Amino acid sequence: MHEAVAPGLDGHCELIRLWEESDPDAVLAARRDEIVAVATGGTAIDGPYLDRLPAVRLVASFGVGYDRIDATAAAERGVVVTNTPGVLDDEVADTALGLLLMTVRELGQAERYLRDGKWADGGPYPLTRATMHGRRMGILGLGRIGQAIADRVQPFGITVAYHNRSPKDVEYQYYPSLVEMAADVDILMIVIPGGDSTRHLVNAEVLKALGPDGIVINVARGTVVDEQALVDALRTNTIHAAGLDVFEHEPKVHPDLLTLPNTVLLPHVGSATIPTRTAMANLVVQNLTTYLTTGTPLTPVPESTRLLS
Ligand code: NDP
């Protein structure tokens, strides 16, 4: 958990610091009837976990993605789950744009070329086949972050389309079919939630439709992409390149992604700045303190709003 959360809760509640306990399970068992809220920075929380804590009414999660928390099982037990939406949109969109530029123009590869002394010894870095100009982007998941990405790429002259489960009141072209969108664009920007419902949505068929000029950028969750299919598509030039901030089995990275020349890889740094992570921590604190004083947290996830209202 971010270091600002514990001090932020001072004076609002007794905080049990499970991460400092040698036997957290024993502490949970001993205090099971007193613990009313859980703050988590990424622990998997499912129905059986909550069954061990019958007094819990709130799970406050750090981060906007909450695919490791079963919010439906929580709602069935009368437990609200909160996340930290909104405060990280610009940061993640900036990262996505940087990753896109790096991937299209091979900026990471070019920098390594310079650092390896190849510029002086071997001449200029080869011209890149790809350019940002004249591209069309398909956003898989036009939500808060997807919209912030769309806002950023339009000044580059990039046309935006999107695929969600349902259309939004926006000017961009909507595709009910992900494969059909992939066939009509040459950048696939992935920014949907992870979890079972989106697992391997981006598969071999989608990558084939994207085609040989295609660029995949994933700032969502690694599970959304069939990573082996992506490796195969990159190796056979079925698509041109991929820029990835997230991985199916992170922090382990598929070894072929590390050696392929047409990948740019980041260690899940989408929101990872001090100001943005602090803002996320403050929202975790606000959700907990508002819940403790009013009984209603600030930013419940959609499942909690739908099932508990
Ligand atoms: P939002 O909920 O605002 O947007 C998600 C969008 O995805 C919605 O528009 C939704 O539209 C669409 N969507 C959801 N499920 C599906 C589906 N099965 N098929 C097609 N579209 C779908 O989320 P945010 O923009 O705030 O965040 C998006 C994700 O980005 C997070 O869940 C998180 O996993 C990831 N993230 C990654 C970070 C990083 O460090 N790399 C940092 C922050 C977030 P509809 O409901 O109509 O389908």
Short mmCIF file of C-alpha atoms and ligand atoms in Angstrom, two decimals:
data_model
loop_
_atom_site.label_atom_id
_atom_site.label_comp_id
_atom_site.label_asym_id
_atom_site.label_seq_id
_atom_site.Cartn_x
_atom_site.Cartn_y
_atom_site.Cartn_z
CA MET A 1 0.00 0.00 0.00
CA HIS A 2 1.17 3.54 -0.77
CA GLU A 3 2.95 5.15 2.18
CA ALA A 4 0.48 8.09 2.41
CA VAL A 5 -2.50 5.89 3.26
CA ALA A 6 -1.61 4.89 6.85
CA PRO A 7 -0.86 8.46 8.09
CA GLY A 8 -4.02 9.70 6.33
CA LEU A 9 -6.10 7.36 8.47
CA ASP A 10 -4.60 8.56 11.75
CA GLY A 11 -7.36 9.61 14.13
CA HIS A 12 -10.12 8.09 11.98
CA CYS A 13 -9.84 4.45 12.97
CA GLU A 14 -7.55 1.85 14.47
CA LEU A 15 -5.34 0.65 11.66
CA ILE A 16 -4.17 -2.95 11.71
CA ARG A 17 -0.95 -3.05 9.70
CA LEU A 18 -1.19 -6.56 8.30
CA TRP A 19 1.94 -6.10 6.21
CA GLU A 20 3.96 -5.71 9.42
CA GLU A 21 2.50 -8.85 11.03
CA SER A 22 4.49 -12.09 10.99
CA ASP A 23 1.25 -14.11 10.87
CA PRO A 24 -1.43 -11.93 9.21
CA ASP A 25 -3.91 -14.83 9.02
CA ALA A 26 -3.79 -15.24 12.80
CA VAL A 27 -4.42 -11.50 13.26
CA LEU A 28 -7.37 -11.63 10.85
CA ALA A 29 -8.83 -14.61 12.73
CA ALA A 30 -8.39 -12.94 16.13
CA ARG A 31 -9.93 -9.60 15.02
CA ARG A 32 -12.49 -10.95 12.52
CA ASP A 33 -15.52 -9.41 14.25
CA GLU A 34 -13.94 -5.94 14.60
CA ILE A 35 -12.54 -5.29 11.13
CA VAL A 36 -15.07 -3.15 9.22
CA ALA A 37 -12.97 -2.05 6.25
CA VAL A 38 -10.01 -3.29 4.25
CA ALA A 39 -7.55 -1.14 2.31
CA THR A 40 -5.63 -3.00 -0.36
CA GLY A 41 -2.93 -2.20 -2.85
CA GLY A 42 -3.37 -5.34 -4.94
CA THR A 43 -4.17 -8.35 -2.77
CA ALA A 44 -6.62 -10.75 -4.44
CA ILE A 45 -9.90 -10.54 -2.53
CA ASP A 46 -12.69 -13.00 -3.30
CA GLY A 47 -15.79 -14.36 -1.58
CA PRO A 48 -13.98 -16.88 0.67
CA TYR A 49 -11.55 -14.16 1.80
CA LEU A 50 -14.47 -11.93 2.81
CA ASP A 51 -16.19 -14.84 4.56
CA ARG A 52 -13.31 -14.77 7.02
CA LEU A 53 -14.18 -11.13 7.85
CA PRO A 54 -17.94 -11.01 8.45
CA ALA A 55 -17.96 -7.42 9.81
CA VAL A 56 -16.29 -5.91 6.72
CA ARG A 57 -18.51 -3.52 4.75
CA LEU A 58 -15.91 -1.73 2.58
CA VAL A 59 -12.90 -2.76 0.50
CA ALA A 60 -10.96 0.34 -0.59
CA SER A 61 -8.63 -0.54 -3.44
CA PHE A 62 -5.64 1.51 -4.62
CA GLY A 63 -5.81 1.85 -8.42
CA VAL A 64 -8.62 2.10 -10.95
CA GLY A 65 -8.31 -1.50 -12.17
CA TYR A 66 -9.81 -3.88 -9.60
CA ASP A 67 -9.67 -7.16 -11.53
CA ARG A 68 -8.12 -8.95 -8.53
CA ILE A 69 -11.17 -8.12 -6.40
CA ASP A 70 -14.42 -10.02 -6.93
CA ALA A 71 -16.77 -7.03 -6.64
CA THR A 72 -19.83 -9.17 -7.37
CA ALA A 73 -19.00 -11.64 -4.58
CA ALA A 74 -18.41 -8.62 -2.32
CA ALA A 75 -21.80 -7.11 -3.19
CA GLU A 76 -23.48 -10.46 -2.47
CA ARG A 77 -22.05 -10.13 1.04
CA GLY A 78 -23.14 -6.50 1.39
CA VAL A 79 -19.58 -5.22 0.90
CA VAL A 80 -18.88 -2.09 -1.17
CA VAL A 81 -15.68 -1.98 -3.24
CA THR A 82 -14.09 1.38 -4.10
CA ASN A 83 -11.30 2.19 -6.56
CA THR A 84 -9.44 5.38 -7.52
CA PRO A 85 -10.87 6.56 -10.86
CA GLY A 86 -10.25 9.91 -12.53
CA VAL A 87 -7.15 11.09 -10.67
CA LEU A 88 -4.82 9.06 -12.91
CA ASP A 89 -6.42 9.54 -16.34
CA ASP A 90 -4.00 12.18 -17.64
CA GLU A 91 -0.93 10.35 -16.35
CA VAL A 92 -1.88 7.04 -17.96
CA ALA A 93 -2.87 8.79 -21.20
CA ASP A 94 0.52 10.55 -21.27
CA THR A 95 2.23 7.18 -20.81
CA ALA A 96 0.14 5.68 -23.60
CA LEU A 97 1.09 8.48 -25.95
CA GLY A 98 4.78 8.18 -25.07
CA LEU A 99 4.63 4.43 -25.61
CA LEU A 100 2.90 4.95 -28.95
CA LEU A 101 5.57 7.39 -30.15
CA MET A 102 8.35 5.11 -28.92
CA THR A 103 6.83 2.13 -30.70
CA VAL A 104 6.05 3.81 -34.02
CA ARG A 105 9.42 5.63 -34.25
CA GLU A 106 11.52 2.91 -32.51
CA LEU A 107 12.83 5.50 -30.05
CA GLY A 108 13.90 2.98 -27.41
CA GLN A 109 15.77 0.93 -30.01
CA ALA A 110 17.38 4.10 -31.44
CA GLU A 111 18.53 5.18 -27.99
CA ARG A 112 20.07 1.77 -27.32
CA TYR A 113 21.82 2.04 -30.71
CA LEU A 114 23.43 5.31 -29.62
CA ARG A 115 24.36 4.06 -26.14
CA ASP A 116 25.90 0.92 -27.65
CA GLY A 117 28.25 3.11 -29.69
CA LYS A 118 26.75 1.97 -32.99
CA TRP A 119 26.05 5.49 -34.27
CA ALA A 120 29.72 6.44 -34.21
CA ASP A 121 30.88 3.06 -35.49
CA GLY A 122 28.08 2.02 -37.83
CA GLY A 123 26.45 5.22 -39.11
CA PRO A 124 22.91 6.51 -38.70
CA TYR A 125 20.12 4.43 -37.18
CA PRO A 126 18.07 2.86 -40.02
CA LEU A 127 15.01 4.79 -41.20
CA THR A 128 11.83 3.57 -39.50
CA ARG A 129 9.23 2.03 -41.78
CA ALA A 130 6.41 3.37 -39.61
CA THR A 131 5.32 6.99 -39.09
CA MET A 132 2.67 8.59 -36.87
CA HIS A 133 1.21 10.44 -39.84
CA GLY A 134 -1.96 9.33 -41.57
CA ARG A 135 -2.76 6.74 -38.92
CA ARG A 136 -6.14 5.65 -37.63
CA MET A 137 -6.51 4.53 -34.02
CA GLY A 138 -9.05 2.07 -32.67
CA ILE A 139 -9.51 2.43 -28.91
CA LEU A 140 -10.60 -0.76 -27.17
CA GLY A 141 -12.30 0.75 -24.11
CA LEU A 142 -13.28 4.39 -24.62
CA GLY A 143 -13.76 5.21 -20.95
CA ARG A 144 -12.07 7.85 -18.81
CA ILE A 145 -8.49 7.02 -19.85
CA GLY A 146 -9.49 6.12 -23.42
CA GLN A 147 -11.05 9.57 -23.80
CA ALA A 148 -7.90 11.27 -22.46
CA ILE A 149 -5.88 9.31 -25.05
CA ALA A 150 -8.31 10.31 -27.85
CA ASP A 151 -7.91 13.98 -26.82
CA ARG A 152 -4.13 13.67 -27.09
CA VAL A 153 -3.84 11.90 -30.44
CA GLN A 154 -6.22 14.07 -32.46
CA PRO A 155 -3.74 17.00 -32.69
CA PHE A 156 -1.39 14.47 -34.33
CA GLY A 157 -3.96 14.10 -37.12
CA ILE A 158 -4.84 10.58 -35.98
CA THR A 159 -8.46 9.58 -36.58
CA VAL A 160 -10.15 7.84 -33.65
CA ALA A 161 -12.64 4.96 -33.61
CA TYR A 162 -13.64 2.79 -30.65
CA HIS A 163 -15.11 -0.49 -29.49
CA ASN A 164 -17.01 -0.72 -26.17
CA ARG A 165 -19.85 -3.04 -25.30
CA SER A 166 -22.22 -0.16 -26.02
CA PRO A 167 -21.87 3.11 -27.98
CA LYS A 168 -21.30 6.46 -26.29
CA ASP A 169 -22.49 9.94 -27.20
CA VAL A 170 -19.22 10.93 -28.90
CA GLU A 171 -18.20 11.92 -32.41
CA TYR A 172 -15.89 8.93 -33.02
CA GLN A 173 -16.96 5.97 -35.11
CA TYR A 174 -18.30 3.10 -32.99
CA TYR A 175 -17.66 -0.52 -33.92
CA PRO A 176 -19.85 -3.19 -32.28
CA SER A 177 -17.26 -5.73 -33.52
CA LEU A 178 -13.64 -5.60 -32.32
CA VAL A 179 -12.41 -7.59 -35.35
CA GLU A 180 -14.10 -5.18 -37.75
CA MET A 181 -12.57 -2.20 -35.97
CA ALA A 182 -9.12 -3.84 -36.06
CA ALA A 183 -9.48 -4.34 -39.82
CA ASP A 184 -10.20 -0.62 -40.33
CA VAL A 185 -7.44 0.87 -38.12
CA ASP A 186 -3.66 0.55 -37.84
CA ILE A 187 -3.21 1.36 -34.14
CA LEU A 188 -5.04 -0.76 -31.57
CA MET A 189 -5.01 1.11 -28.24
CA ILE A 190 -6.07 -1.23 -25.43
CA VAL A 191 -7.48 0.43 -22.31
CA ILE A 192 -10.32 -1.76 -21.04
CA PRO A 193 -10.54 -3.38 -17.58
CA GLY A 194 -8.91 -6.77 -17.02
CA GLY A 195 -10.60 -9.83 -15.53
CA ASP A 196 -12.43 -12.89 -16.82
CA SER A 197 -14.84 -10.98 -19.07
CA THR A 198 -12.05 -9.41 -21.15
CA ARG A 199 -9.51 -12.26 -21.06
CA HIS A 200 -7.80 -12.76 -24.45
CA LEU A 201 -10.23 -10.41 -26.23
CA VAL A 202 -7.26 -9.46 -28.39
CA ASN A 203 -6.50 -12.80 -30.04
CA ALA A 204 -4.91 -14.09 -33.24
CA GLU A 205 -7.99 -13.15 -35.30
CA VAL A 206 -7.94 -9.54 -34.09
CA LEU A 207 -4.18 -9.26 -34.71
CA LYS A 208 -4.53 -10.67 -38.22
CA ALA A 209 -7.28 -8.14 -38.93
CA LEU A 210 -5.05 -5.30 -37.68
CA GLY A 211 -2.54 -6.26 -40.36
CA PRO A 212 1.12 -5.73 -41.27
CA ASP A 213 1.18 -1.97 -40.54
CA GLY A 214 -0.59 -2.58 -37.23
CA ILE A 215 0.69 -1.27 -33.91
CA VAL A 216 -0.67 -2.70 -30.63
CA ILE A 217 -0.40 -0.54 -27.52
CA ASN A 218 -1.55 -2.10 -24.24
CA VAL A 219 -1.83 0.08 -21.13
CA ALA A 220 -4.76 -1.90 -19.71
CA ARG A 221 -4.05 -5.37 -18.33
CA GLY A 222 -1.86 -8.11 -19.79
CA THR A 223 -4.70 -10.63 -19.59
CA VAL A 224 -6.68 -8.76 -22.27
CA VAL A 225 -4.17 -9.93 -24.89
CA ASP A 226 -3.40 -13.54 -25.82
CA GLU A 227 0.34 -13.02 -25.29
CA GLN A 228 1.42 -16.10 -27.25
CA ALA A 229 -0.71 -14.99 -30.20
CA LEU A 230 0.89 -11.54 -29.94
CA VAL A 231 4.39 -13.03 -29.94
CA ASP A 232 3.51 -15.11 -33.01
CA ALA A 233 2.04 -12.07 -34.79
CA LEU A 234 5.15 -9.99 -34.05
CA ARG A 235 7.52 -12.76 -35.13
CA THR A 236 5.75 -13.39 -38.45
CA ASN A 237 5.19 -9.65 -39.13
CA THR A 238 1.45 -10.24 -39.09
CA ILE A 239 1.52 -6.90 -37.23
CA HIS A 240 4.31 -4.31 -37.30
CA ALA A 241 5.09 -3.70 -33.62
CA ALA A 242 3.78 -3.62 -30.05
CA GLY A 243 4.26 -1.25 -27.10
CA LEU A 244 3.35 -2.88 -23.80
CA ASP A 245 3.10 -1.48 -20.26
CA VAL A 246 1.37 -4.60 -18.92
CA PHE A 247 1.92 -8.35 -19.29
CA GLU A 248 -0.08 -11.52 -18.85
CA HIS A 249 2.14 -12.90 -16.07
CA GLU A 250 3.83 -9.72 -14.81
CA PRO A 251 6.34 -9.08 -13.44
CA LYS A 252 7.43 -12.06 -15.56
CA VAL A 253 7.66 -11.10 -19.22
CA HIS A 254 7.35 -13.62 -22.05
CA PRO A 255 11.00 -14.26 -23.03
CA ASP A 256 10.27 -13.83 -26.75
CA LEU A 257 8.91 -10.32 -26.15
CA LEU A 258 12.30 -9.43 -24.66
CA THR A 259 14.24 -10.54 -27.74
CA LEU A 260 11.91 -9.49 -30.57
CA PRO A 261 13.17 -6.30 -32.26
CA ASN A 262 9.68 -4.83 -32.77
CA THR A 263 8.60 -4.43 -29.15
CA VAL A 264 8.82 -1.58 -26.65
CA LEU A 265 8.35 -2.80 -23.08
CA LEU A 266 7.64 -0.82 -19.91
CA PRO A 267 7.38 -2.23 -16.35
CA HIS A 268 3.73 -1.21 -15.65
CA VAL A 269 4.48 2.48 -15.09
CA GLY A 270 1.23 3.90 -16.50
CA SER A 271 0.31 5.96 -13.42
CA ALA A 272 3.69 5.75 -11.71
CA THR A 273 4.55 9.33 -10.78
CA ILE A 274 4.81 10.66 -7.24
CA PRO A 275 1.99 13.25 -7.67
CA THR A 276 -0.45 10.82 -9.28
CA ARG A 277 0.22 7.94 -6.92
CA THR A 278 -0.19 10.39 -4.00
CA ALA A 279 -3.53 11.54 -5.42
CA MET A 280 -4.60 7.89 -5.68
CA ALA A 281 -3.56 7.27 -2.06
CA ASN A 282 -5.51 10.34 -0.93
CA LEU A 283 -8.61 8.98 -2.67
CA VAL A 284 -8.22 5.64 -0.86
CA VAL A 285 -8.10 7.59 2.42
CA GLN A 286 -11.10 9.72 1.44
CA ASN A 287 -13.14 6.65 0.55
CA LEU A 288 -12.36 5.10 3.95
CA THR A 289 -12.91 8.23 6.04
CA THR A 290 -16.08 9.24 4.19
CA TYR A 291 -17.43 5.74 4.64
CA LEU A 292 -16.54 5.74 8.35
CA THR A 293 -18.27 9.09 8.94
CA THR A 294 -21.25 8.95 6.55
CA GLY A 295 -21.61 5.27 5.63
CA THR A 296 -21.27 6.16 1.92
CA PRO A 297 -17.87 6.01 0.18
CA LEU A 298 -16.93 8.43 -2.63
CA THR A 299 -16.09 6.21 -5.59
CA PRO A 300 -17.76 2.79 -5.47
CA VAL A 301 -17.10 0.52 -8.48
CA PRO A 302 -20.04 -0.07 -10.89
CA GLU A 303 -20.85 -3.55 -9.50
CA SER A 304 -21.28 -2.11 -6.00
CA THR A 305 -23.46 0.74 -7.25
CA ARG A 306 -25.61 -1.63 -9.31
CA LEU A 307 -26.00 -4.48 -6.84
CA LEU A 308 -26.14 -2.60 -3.55
CA SER A 309 -28.37 0.37 -4.44
P1 NDP B 1 -13.44 3.07 -17.49
O1 NDP B 1 -14.33 2.18 -16.72
O2 NDP B 1 -13.64 4.54 -17.46
O3 NDP B 1 -13.46 2.63 -19.04
C1 NDP B 1 -13.42 1.31 -19.45
C2 NDP B 1 -14.09 1.21 -20.81
O4 NDP B 1 -13.98 -0.14 -21.26
C3 NDP B 1 -15.55 1.56 -20.78
O5 NDP B 1 -15.79 2.54 -21.75
C4 NDP B 1 -16.29 0.26 -21.11
O6 NDP B 1 -17.40 0.54 -21.94
C5 NDP B 1 -15.21 -0.54 -21.84
N1 NDP B 1 -15.35 -1.98 -21.63
C6 NDP B 1 -15.46 -2.64 -20.45
N2 NDP B 1 -15.58 -3.96 -20.67
C7 NDP B 1 -15.54 -4.13 -22.00
C8 NDP B 1 -15.64 -5.26 -22.84
N3 NDP B 1 -15.80 -6.51 -22.35
N4 NDP B 1 -15.56 -5.09 -24.19
C9 NDP B 1 -15.42 -3.86 -24.70
N5 NDP B 1 -15.32 -2.73 -23.95
C10 NDP B 1 -15.41 -2.87 -22.62
O7 NDP B 1 -11.96 2.68 -17.03
P2 NDP B 1 -10.65 3.60 -17.02
O8 NDP B 1 -10.54 4.28 -18.34
O9 NDP B 1 -10.61 4.41 -15.79
O10 NDP B 1 -9.51 2.45 -16.88
C11 NDP B 1 -9.41 1.43 -17.85
C12 NDP B 1 -8.43 0.37 -17.38
O11 NDP B 1 -7.09 0.85 -17.54
C13 NDP B 1 -8.50 -0.03 -15.90
O12 NDP B 1 -9.52 -0.96 -15.65
C14 NDP B 1 -7.12 -0.58 -15.63
O13 NDP B 1 -7.09 -1.98 -15.76
C15 NDP B 1 -6.24 0.06 -16.73
N6 NDP B 1 -5.23 0.91 -16.12
C16 NDP B 1 -3.89 0.64 -16.31
C17 NDP B 1 -2.92 1.44 -15.74
C18 NDP B 1 -1.47 1.17 -15.97
O14 NDP B 1 -0.66 1.48 -15.10
N7 NDP B 1 -1.07 0.64 -17.11
C19 NDP B 1 -3.26 2.55 -14.86
C20 NDP B 1 -4.67 2.78 -14.76
C21 NDP B 1 -5.62 1.98 -15.36
P3 NDP B 1 -18.71 -0.41 -21.91
O15 NDP B 1 -19.11 -0.52 -20.47
O16 NDP B 1 -19.71 0.27 -22.79
O17 NDP B 1 -18.26 -1.71 -22.48
#
